[in-house]
Amino acid sequence: MFDLDHIAEAIAWRHDLHRHPELGFEEHRTSEMIAGLLTGWGWRVHRGLAGTGVVAQMGQGAPVIGLRADIDALPIVEATGVAHASTIRGKMHACGHDGHTAMLLLAARQIAAEGVEQGTVTLIFQPAEESEGGARVMVEQGLFRQFPVDKVFGIHNWPGLAPGRFVARDDKMMAAFSVFDIEILGKGGHGAMPEQSDGVIAAAGRTAAALQEIPARALSPLEPGVVSVTQIHSGSAYNVCPDRAVLSGTCRWFAPEAGDVIEERVRRVATAEAAAQGCIANIDYQRRYPATINTAPEAALARDVAAEMGLDTAMTGPSMASEDFAFMLNEVPGAYLWLGAAREGENPGLHSAKFDFNDAVLPAGAEFWVRLARRATQG
């Protein structure tokens, strides 16, 4: 479908983005590059939603399809050793958003060359997917009021699947998530005289263990749920019983009722375990993203298009990872899709300091976008 020179240029865009990663809501250079290319190809470009978001349209009237790519990087020190490695220490594209952006740009170039004879194609380049909720901000600022769409789609490269694999589930795709910080406070003292202090460390340890048992004891075995304590900070010396400890972590679920149960149990467990050791617990519990739930007709459309390309669309289970594309799916029908992107040999996972998007799958992702846009706008 694509001229080989255009594929090479798209890979070059991807490498340039990888060298210059920008964190959520800071993607100014990235946004400028995207807008410049799209304008040059004749797209109607709008900038400013969520600060660094870019929306572009071609064609007119109904039906209208939305195609979304995320554009932000992560606060990770890169360890890939590739020639196009990040030039900014502590920031890298460890989730492949550079590849997502390049795929949609390559598709945009092809769509512009072919023209949109019927309907409208809307491209959404979204900032701040990584925990900052850029999709939520774009929606709140009027994304679908200013640019109404009949359906919306997003793709994520998936290193857990081989190239040639494509997944579009009819329902649950990715989990909802929350984060929590639990501050345990008590009286400190000498390590040799623990009876003169409160059990801050004991409370922290018991709380960490009890929290991670919540899904097994509070949810049905048939209902997915995760509580992970990922940080514990306390103490400063061998012989000092500290007066403060902080536990942090994340929770995941699909059913809203499960999310309610998990939050209530986190609060109850932390309060009770702290009190049992003579301490108090201050709990900051924040729900971040809802579950990513596809609508069946749009998922089926995506599978049909992928099958036309010869991709293997066999179903897999959902993921307990999370994705803020959920905020868009809460507004309009659509589907979130996984494109197999595993590497031969060492195959670092998403958010690894050694992860680098697999350029071999970039043309397939872009071709899928072009074919999907055709099908959706031509009925």
Tab-separated table of C-alpha atoms in Angstrom:
chain	number	residue	atom	x	y	z
A	1	MET	CA	0.000	0.000	0.000
A	2	PHE	CA	2.780	2.435	0.874
A	3	ASP	CA	5.701	3.720	-1.124
A	4	LEU	CA	8.900	2.330	0.388
A	5	ASP	CA	10.296	5.849	0.701
A	6	HIS	CA	7.232	6.849	2.708
A	7	ILE	CA	7.694	3.892	5.066
A	8	ALA	CA	11.337	4.856	5.562
A	9	GLU	CA	10.296	8.424	6.251
A	10	ALA	CA	7.705	7.282	8.803
A	11	ILE	CA	10.359	5.240	10.595
A	12	ALA	CA	12.559	8.331	10.577
A	13	TRP	CA	9.731	10.326	12.188
A	14	ARG	CA	9.437	7.610	14.818
A	15	HIS	CA	13.158	7.698	15.567
A	16	ASP	CA	13.100	11.481	15.797
A	17	LEU	CA	10.235	11.335	18.282
A	18	HIS	CA	12.115	8.692	20.242
A	19	ARG	CA	15.187	10.920	20.470
A	20	HIS	CA	13.072	13.806	21.757
A	21	PRO	CA	10.573	12.360	24.267
A	22	GLU	CA	8.184	14.688	26.078
A	23	LEU	CA	6.107	13.910	29.168
A	24	GLY	CA	2.372	14.413	29.538
A	25	PHE	CA	1.059	17.890	28.696
A	26	GLU	CA	4.625	18.910	27.742
A	27	GLU	CA	4.574	17.523	24.176
A	28	HIS	CA	5.157	20.895	22.498
A	29	ARG	CA	7.803	19.811	19.984
A	30	THR	CA	5.854	16.644	19.210
A	31	SER	CA	2.638	18.593	18.682
A	32	GLU	CA	4.393	21.091	16.429
A	33	MET	CA	5.818	18.300	14.283
A	34	ILE	CA	2.447	16.547	13.954
A	35	ALA	CA	0.560	19.731	13.084
A	36	GLY	CA	3.169	20.771	10.530
A	37	LEU	CA	3.056	17.474	8.655
A	38	LEU	CA	-0.739	17.302	8.656
A	39	THR	CA	-1.099	20.877	7.452
A	40	GLY	CA	1.302	20.153	4.610
A	41	TRP	CA	-0.856	17.232	3.469
A	42	GLY	CA	-4.029	19.315	3.436
A	43	TRP	CA	-5.703	18.306	6.685
A	44	ARG	CA	-7.780	20.851	8.604
A	45	VAL	CA	-5.766	21.127	11.812
A	46	HIS	CA	-6.940	22.274	15.237
A	47	ARG	CA	-4.582	22.654	18.179
A	48	GLY	CA	-5.000	23.401	21.865
A	49	LEU	CA	-7.272	20.748	23.374
A	50	ALA	CA	-5.548	19.536	26.551
A	51	GLY	CA	-2.820	22.047	25.713
A	52	THR	CA	-0.772	19.935	23.323
A	53	GLY	CA	-3.475	17.884	21.629
A	54	VAL	CA	-3.884	17.949	17.856
A	55	VAL	CA	-7.110	17.173	16.005
A	56	ALA	CA	-7.239	17.050	12.202
A	57	GLN	CA	-10.063	16.408	9.771
A	58	MET	CA	-10.497	15.571	6.102
A	59	GLY	CA	-13.722	15.143	4.176
A	60	GLN	CA	-17.159	16.373	5.162
A	61	GLY	CA	-20.443	15.133	6.468
A	62	ALA	CA	-21.395	11.746	7.861
A	63	PRO	CA	-20.332	9.123	8.682
A	64	VAL	CA	-17.461	10.350	10.866
A	65	ILE	CA	-14.710	8.081	12.207
A	66	GLY	CA	-12.170	9.048	14.867
A	67	LEU	CA	-8.658	7.550	14.886
A	68	ARG	CA	-6.587	8.213	18.009
A	69	ALA	CA	-2.860	8.003	18.794
A	70	ASP	CA	-1.209	8.887	22.113
A	71	ILE	CA	1.947	11.008	21.945
A	72	ASP	CA	3.545	11.240	25.414
A	73	ALA	CA	6.642	9.575	26.889
A	74	LEU	CA	7.532	8.209	30.336
A	75	PRO	CA	9.906	9.393	33.114
A	76	ILE	CA	12.380	6.511	32.637
A	77	VAL	CA	16.153	6.482	32.064
A	78	GLU	CA	16.572	4.685	28.744
A	79	ALA	CA	18.820	1.625	28.543
A	80	THR	CA	18.188	0.399	24.990
A	81	GLY	CA	21.552	1.357	23.508
A	82	VAL	CA	19.917	2.021	20.113
A	83	ALA	CA	21.258	4.712	17.800
A	84	HIS	CA	18.026	6.698	18.153
A	85	ALA	CA	17.976	6.539	21.961
A	86	SER	CA	16.534	9.397	23.990
A	87	THR	CA	18.693	12.501	24.154
A	88	ILE	CA	16.937	13.635	27.342
A	89	ARG	CA	18.019	11.705	30.409
A	90	GLY	CA	15.121	10.525	32.530
A	91	LYS	CA	12.592	10.623	29.686
A	92	MET	CA	11.948	7.949	27.063
A	93	HIS	CA	9.301	6.440	24.820
A	94	ALA	CA	9.037	3.169	26.754
A	95	CYS	CA	5.454	2.400	25.722
A	96	GLY	CA	5.641	2.885	21.953
A	97	HIS	CA	3.673	6.096	21.663
A	98	ASP	CA	6.321	7.286	19.198
A	99	GLY	CA	5.319	4.318	17.034
A	100	HIS	CA	1.596	4.988	17.470
A	101	THR	CA	2.128	8.576	16.342
A	102	ALA	CA	4.221	7.568	13.325
A	103	MET	CA	1.656	4.920	12.298
A	104	LEU	CA	-1.179	7.421	12.301
A	105	LEU	CA	0.918	10.006	10.471
A	106	LEU	CA	1.809	7.510	7.735
A	107	ALA	CA	-1.880	6.655	7.433
A	108	ALA	CA	-2.787	10.349	7.335
A	109	ARG	CA	-0.406	10.886	4.445
A	110	GLN	CA	-1.981	8.025	2.489
A	111	ILE	CA	-5.541	9.094	3.270
A	112	ALA	CA	-4.731	12.613	2.070
A	113	ALA	CA	-3.211	11.255	-1.155
A	114	GLU	CA	-6.298	9.126	-1.841
A	115	GLY	CA	-8.780	11.753	-0.684
A	116	VAL	CA	-11.916	11.228	1.384
A	117	GLU	CA	-14.842	11.032	-1.055
A	118	GLN	CA	-17.535	10.351	1.503
A	119	GLY	CA	-17.824	11.113	5.205
A	120	THR	CA	-15.152	12.554	7.474
A	121	VAL	CA	-11.960	11.166	8.967
A	122	THR	CA	-10.952	12.737	12.289
A	123	LEU	CA	-7.451	12.199	13.640
A	124	ILE	CA	-6.903	12.635	17.382
A	125	PHE	CA	-3.320	12.984	18.619
A	126	GLN	CA	-3.750	12.853	22.365
A	127	PRO	CA	-1.286	14.019	25.033
A	128	ALA	CA	-0.709	12.628	28.514
A	129	GLU	CA	-2.003	9.057	28.355
A	130	GLU	CA	0.465	7.851	30.998
A	131	SER	CA	-1.479	8.337	34.257
A	132	GLU	CA	-2.313	11.973	33.546
A	133	GLY	CA	-5.647	11.387	31.797
A	134	GLY	CA	-5.121	13.417	28.656
A	135	ALA	CA	-8.147	11.745	27.055
A	136	ARG	CA	-10.316	12.857	29.969
A	137	VAL	CA	-9.073	16.430	29.602
A	138	MET	CA	-9.691	16.468	25.841
A	139	VAL	CA	-13.226	15.155	26.367
A	140	GLU	CA	-13.923	17.651	29.163
A	141	GLN	CA	-12.667	20.499	26.991
A	142	GLY	CA	-15.096	19.599	24.229
A	143	LEU	CA	-13.391	17.097	21.917
A	144	PHE	CA	-16.603	15.415	20.798
A	145	ARG	CA	-18.683	18.589	21.002
A	146	GLN	CA	-16.330	20.366	18.605
A	147	PHE	CA	-15.534	17.273	16.544
A	148	PRO	CA	-18.449	14.812	16.804
A	149	VAL	CA	-17.661	11.265	15.660
A	150	ASP	CA	-19.877	8.233	15.131
A	151	LYS	CA	-17.191	5.844	16.362
A	152	VAL	CA	-13.643	6.067	17.629
A	153	PHE	CA	-10.705	3.657	17.595
A	154	GLY	CA	-7.283	3.427	19.218
A	155	ILE	CA	-4.346	1.030	18.696
A	156	HIS	CA	-1.615	-0.047	21.088
A	157	ASN	CA	1.413	-2.046	20.071
A	158	TRP	CA	1.492	-5.240	22.142
A	159	PRO	CA	4.898	-6.933	22.650
A	160	GLY	CA	3.129	-9.879	24.280
A	161	LEU	CA	1.729	-10.837	20.865
A	162	ALA	CA	3.670	-11.866	17.750
A	163	PRO	CA	3.642	-9.626	14.676
A	164	GLY	CA	0.665	-10.584	12.551
A	165	ARG	CA	-1.598	-10.927	15.611
A	166	PHE	CA	-4.431	-8.489	16.183
A	167	VAL	CA	-6.890	-8.405	19.078
A	168	ALA	CA	-10.222	-6.584	19.252
A	169	ARG	CA	-12.417	-7.940	22.022
A	170	ASP	CA	-16.176	-7.365	21.975
A	171	ASP	CA	-16.275	-6.109	25.564
A	172	LYS	CA	-13.658	-5.881	28.332
A	173	MET	CA	-10.278	-4.848	26.983
A	174	MET	CA	-8.381	-3.168	29.837
A	175	ALA	CA	-9.075	-2.564	33.521
A	176	ALA	CA	-10.030	0.500	35.542
A	177	PHE	CA	-7.384	1.721	37.955
A	178	SER	CA	-6.810	3.740	41.081
A	179	VAL	CA	-3.773	4.770	43.102
A	180	PHE	CA	-3.413	5.073	46.852
A	181	ASP	CA	-1.035	6.570	49.411
A	182	ILE	CA	-1.445	5.461	53.028
A	183	GLU	CA	0.386	7.430	55.702
A	184	ILE	CA	0.749	5.572	59.012
A	185	LEU	CA	1.566	7.788	61.983
A	186	GLY	CA	2.525	6.817	65.526
A	187	LYS	CA	5.019	7.550	68.296
A	188	GLY	CA	8.638	6.796	67.464
A	189	GLY	CA	11.392	5.760	69.822
A	190	HIS	CA	14.556	3.759	70.471
A	191	GLY	CA	14.900	0.454	68.650
A	192	ALA	CA	15.983	-1.267	71.876
A	193	MET	CA	12.856	-0.083	73.694
A	194	PRO	CA	9.982	-0.790	71.305
A	195	GLU	CA	7.451	-0.826	74.168
A	196	GLN	CA	7.916	2.948	74.395
A	197	SER	CA	6.854	3.540	70.796
A	198	ASP	CA	3.981	2.587	68.515
A	199	GLY	CA	4.251	-0.168	65.922
A	200	VAL	CA	4.547	1.938	62.786
A	201	ILE	CA	6.674	-0.601	60.910
A	202	ALA	CA	4.514	-3.499	62.115
A	203	ALA	CA	1.394	-1.661	60.959
A	204	ALA	CA	2.962	-0.983	57.561
A	205	GLY	CA	3.958	-4.606	57.076
A	206	ARG	CA	0.604	-6.008	58.157
A	207	THR	CA	-1.232	-3.453	56.040
A	208	ALA	CA	0.785	-4.336	52.940
A	209	ALA	CA	0.055	-8.040	53.352
A	210	ALA	CA	-3.634	-7.569	54.129
A	211	LEU	CA	-4.261	-5.155	51.243
A	212	GLN	CA	-3.012	-7.644	48.679
A	213	GLU	CA	-5.416	-10.283	49.998
A	214	ILE	CA	-8.466	-8.087	49.328
A	215	PRO	CA	-9.325	-9.421	45.832
A	216	ALA	CA	-9.122	-13.037	47.020
A	217	ARG	CA	-11.360	-12.514	50.056
A	218	ALA	CA	-13.701	-9.695	49.035
A	219	LEU	CA	-14.426	-10.420	45.362
A	220	SER	CA	-15.951	-13.422	43.660
A	221	PRO	CA	-13.332	-15.774	42.179
A	222	LEU	CA	-14.983	-15.027	38.830
A	223	GLU	CA	-14.496	-11.248	39.181
A	224	PRO	CA	-11.033	-9.892	38.291
A	225	GLY	CA	-9.357	-7.541	40.755
A	226	VAL	CA	-5.838	-6.535	41.762
A	227	VAL	CA	-4.392	-4.657	44.723
A	228	SER	CA	-0.620	-4.156	44.540
A	229	VAL	CA	1.490	-2.367	47.135
A	230	THR	CA	4.386	-1.016	45.083
A	231	GLN	CA	6.184	1.283	47.553
A	232	ILE	CA	6.925	1.313	51.303
A	233	HIS	CA	8.965	4.161	52.767
A	234	SER	CA	9.920	4.442	56.437
A	235	GLY	CA	12.791	4.784	58.853
A	236	SER	CA	16.257	6.331	58.765
A	237	ALA	CA	18.460	4.360	61.155
A	238	TYR	CA	19.084	0.849	62.513
A	239	ASN	CA	18.214	1.760	66.093
A	240	VAL	CA	15.230	4.064	65.635
A	241	CYS	CA	11.594	2.985	65.585
A	242	PRO	CA	10.114	5.468	63.093
A	243	ASP	CA	7.047	7.573	63.703
A	244	ARG	CA	5.886	7.504	60.085
A	245	ALA	CA	5.541	5.080	57.181
A	246	VAL	CA	4.007	5.551	53.744
A	247	LEU	CA	2.629	2.773	51.558
A	248	SER	CA	1.674	3.402	47.947
A	249	GLY	CA	0.182	1.227	45.263
A	250	THR	CA	-2.486	0.621	42.670
A	251	CYS	CA	-5.813	-1.206	42.337
A	252	ARG	CA	-7.393	-2.660	39.188
A	253	TRP	CA	-10.906	-3.947	38.381
A	254	PHE	CA	-13.545	-4.119	35.652
A	255	ALA	CA	-17.002	-4.089	37.274
A	256	PRO	CA	-17.882	-0.770	38.973
A	257	GLU	CA	-19.180	-2.727	41.970
A	258	ALA	CA	-15.791	-4.410	42.330
A	259	GLY	CA	-14.128	-1.002	42.348
A	260	ASP	CA	-16.418	0.109	45.152
A	261	VAL	CA	-15.654	-2.987	47.203
A	262	ILE	CA	-11.904	-2.633	46.718
A	263	GLU	CA	-11.868	1.024	47.773
A	264	GLU	CA	-13.975	0.363	50.869
A	265	ARG	CA	-11.753	-2.559	51.899
A	266	VAL	CA	-8.529	-0.590	51.355
A	267	ARG	CA	-9.798	2.100	53.706
A	268	ARG	CA	-11.071	-0.396	56.284
A	269	VAL	CA	-7.906	-2.555	56.285
A	270	ALA	CA	-5.504	0.382	56.560
A	271	THR	CA	-7.471	1.979	59.392
A	272	ALA	CA	-7.821	-1.277	61.338
A	273	GLU	CA	-4.215	-2.459	60.963
A	274	ALA	CA	-2.894	0.947	62.029
A	275	ALA	CA	-5.209	1.068	65.028
A	276	ALA	CA	-4.142	-2.419	66.102
A	277	GLN	CA	-0.589	-1.092	66.501
A	278	GLY	CA	-1.595	2.135	68.253
A	279	CYS	CA	-1.270	4.217	65.098
A	280	ILE	CA	-3.525	6.180	62.790
A	281	ALA	CA	-3.803	5.917	59.008
A	282	ASN	CA	-4.344	8.823	56.615
A	283	ILE	CA	-5.596	7.459	53.306
A	284	ASP	CA	-5.466	9.221	49.939
A	285	TYR	CA	-7.334	7.030	47.436
A	286	GLN	CA	-7.764	8.341	43.874
A	287	ARG	CA	-9.644	6.692	41.035
A	288	ARG	CA	-7.859	7.506	37.785
A	289	TYR	CA	-9.239	5.653	34.718
A	290	PRO	CA	-12.446	3.709	34.111
A	291	ALA	CA	-12.335	0.300	32.437
A	292	THR	CA	-11.758	0.227	28.683
A	293	ILE	CA	-14.838	-1.517	27.286
A	294	ASN	CA	-15.240	-2.006	23.535
A	295	THR	CA	-18.615	-1.973	21.787
A	296	ALA	CA	-19.192	-5.220	19.893
A	297	PRO	CA	-20.110	-3.830	16.414
A	298	GLU	CA	-17.012	-1.624	16.298
A	299	ALA	CA	-14.770	-4.458	17.514
A	300	ALA	CA	-16.220	-6.709	14.812
A	301	LEU	CA	-15.559	-4.049	12.168
A	302	ALA	CA	-11.939	-3.794	13.310
A	303	ARG	CA	-11.520	-7.586	13.163
A	304	ASP	CA	-13.003	-7.686	9.651
A	305	VAL	CA	-10.545	-5.080	8.421
A	306	ALA	CA	-7.619	-6.844	10.098
A	307	ALA	CA	-8.676	-10.179	8.615
A	308	GLU	CA	-8.747	-8.615	5.136
A	309	MET	CA	-5.067	-7.806	5.694
A	310	GLY	CA	-4.322	-11.403	6.627
A	311	LEU	CA	-3.831	-10.676	10.331
A	312	ASP	CA	-4.665	-13.345	12.892
A	313	THR	CA	-7.621	-12.047	14.913
A	314	ALA	CA	-7.944	-14.958	17.374
A	315	MET	CA	-9.257	-13.697	20.714
A	316	THR	CA	-7.231	-13.428	23.914
A	317	GLY	CA	-8.197	-12.449	27.445
A	318	PRO	CA	-8.357	-8.825	28.615
A	319	SER	CA	-5.500	-7.059	30.394
A	320	MET	CA	-5.428	-5.704	33.945
A	321	ALA	CA	-3.334	-2.790	32.661
A	322	SER	CA	-5.259	0.445	32.082
A	323	GLU	CA	-5.749	2.971	29.312
A	324	ASP	CA	-7.296	6.431	29.312
A	325	PHE	CA	-8.867	5.813	25.900
A	326	ALA	CA	-11.635	4.542	28.181
A	327	PHE	CA	-12.802	8.146	28.610
A	328	MET	CA	-13.422	8.380	24.856
A	329	LEU	CA	-15.249	5.040	24.802
A	330	ASN	CA	-17.474	6.322	27.615
A	331	GLU	CA	-18.663	9.026	25.201
A	332	VAL	CA	-19.017	7.268	21.834
A	333	PRO	CA	-19.003	3.701	20.477
A	334	GLY	CA	-15.618	2.341	19.493
A	335	ALA	CA	-12.870	-0.157	20.137
A	336	TYR	CA	-9.373	-0.322	21.545
A	337	LEU	CA	-7.094	-2.662	19.643
A	338	TRP	CA	-3.818	-4.514	20.197
A	339	LEU	CA	-1.325	-4.947	17.367
A	340	GLY	CA	1.201	-7.748	17.886
A	341	ALA	CA	4.683	-6.246	18.112
A	342	ALA	CA	6.946	-8.826	19.761
A	343	ARG	CA	10.617	-8.906	18.816
A	344	GLU	CA	12.644	-12.034	18.132
A	345	GLY	CA	15.096	-12.845	20.908
A	346	GLU	CA	15.071	-10.375	23.772
A	347	ASN	CA	11.605	-8.833	23.879
A	348	PRO	CA	11.373	-6.149	26.590
A	349	GLY	CA	7.877	-5.360	27.781
A	350	LEU	CA	6.050	-2.047	27.878
A	351	HIS	CA	7.492	0.479	30.352
A	352	SER	CA	10.860	-1.301	30.384
A	353	ALA	CA	13.977	0.858	30.171
A	354	LYS	CA	15.014	-1.451	27.300
A	355	PHE	CA	11.778	-1.208	25.333
A	356	ASP	CA	11.849	0.148	21.784
A	357	PHE	CA	8.881	0.082	19.408
A	358	ASN	CA	9.198	-2.612	16.740
A	359	ASP	CA	9.452	-0.701	13.453
A	360	ALA	CA	8.604	-3.864	11.517
A	361	VAL	CA	4.923	-3.520	12.477
A	362	LEU	CA	4.608	0.182	11.670
A	363	PRO	CA	3.415	-0.327	8.051
A	364	ALA	CA	0.772	-2.862	9.115
A	365	GLY	CA	-0.598	-0.510	11.749
A	366	ALA	CA	-0.775	2.350	9.266
A	367	GLU	CA	-2.398	0.154	6.614
A	368	PHE	CA	-5.034	-0.915	9.125
A	369	TRP	CA	-5.864	2.731	9.826
A	370	VAL	CA	-6.238	3.507	6.110
A	371	ARG	CA	-8.440	0.473	5.450
A	372	LEU	CA	-10.555	1.136	8.543
A	373	ALA	CA	-11.090	4.764	7.552
A	374	ARG	CA	-12.245	3.655	4.092
A	375	ARG	CA	-14.675	1.067	5.440
A	376	ALA	CA	-16.110	3.318	8.115
A	377	THR	CA	-16.674	6.347	5.886
A	378	GLN	CA	-17.978	4.421	2.871
A	379	GLY	CA	-20.378	2.360	4.947
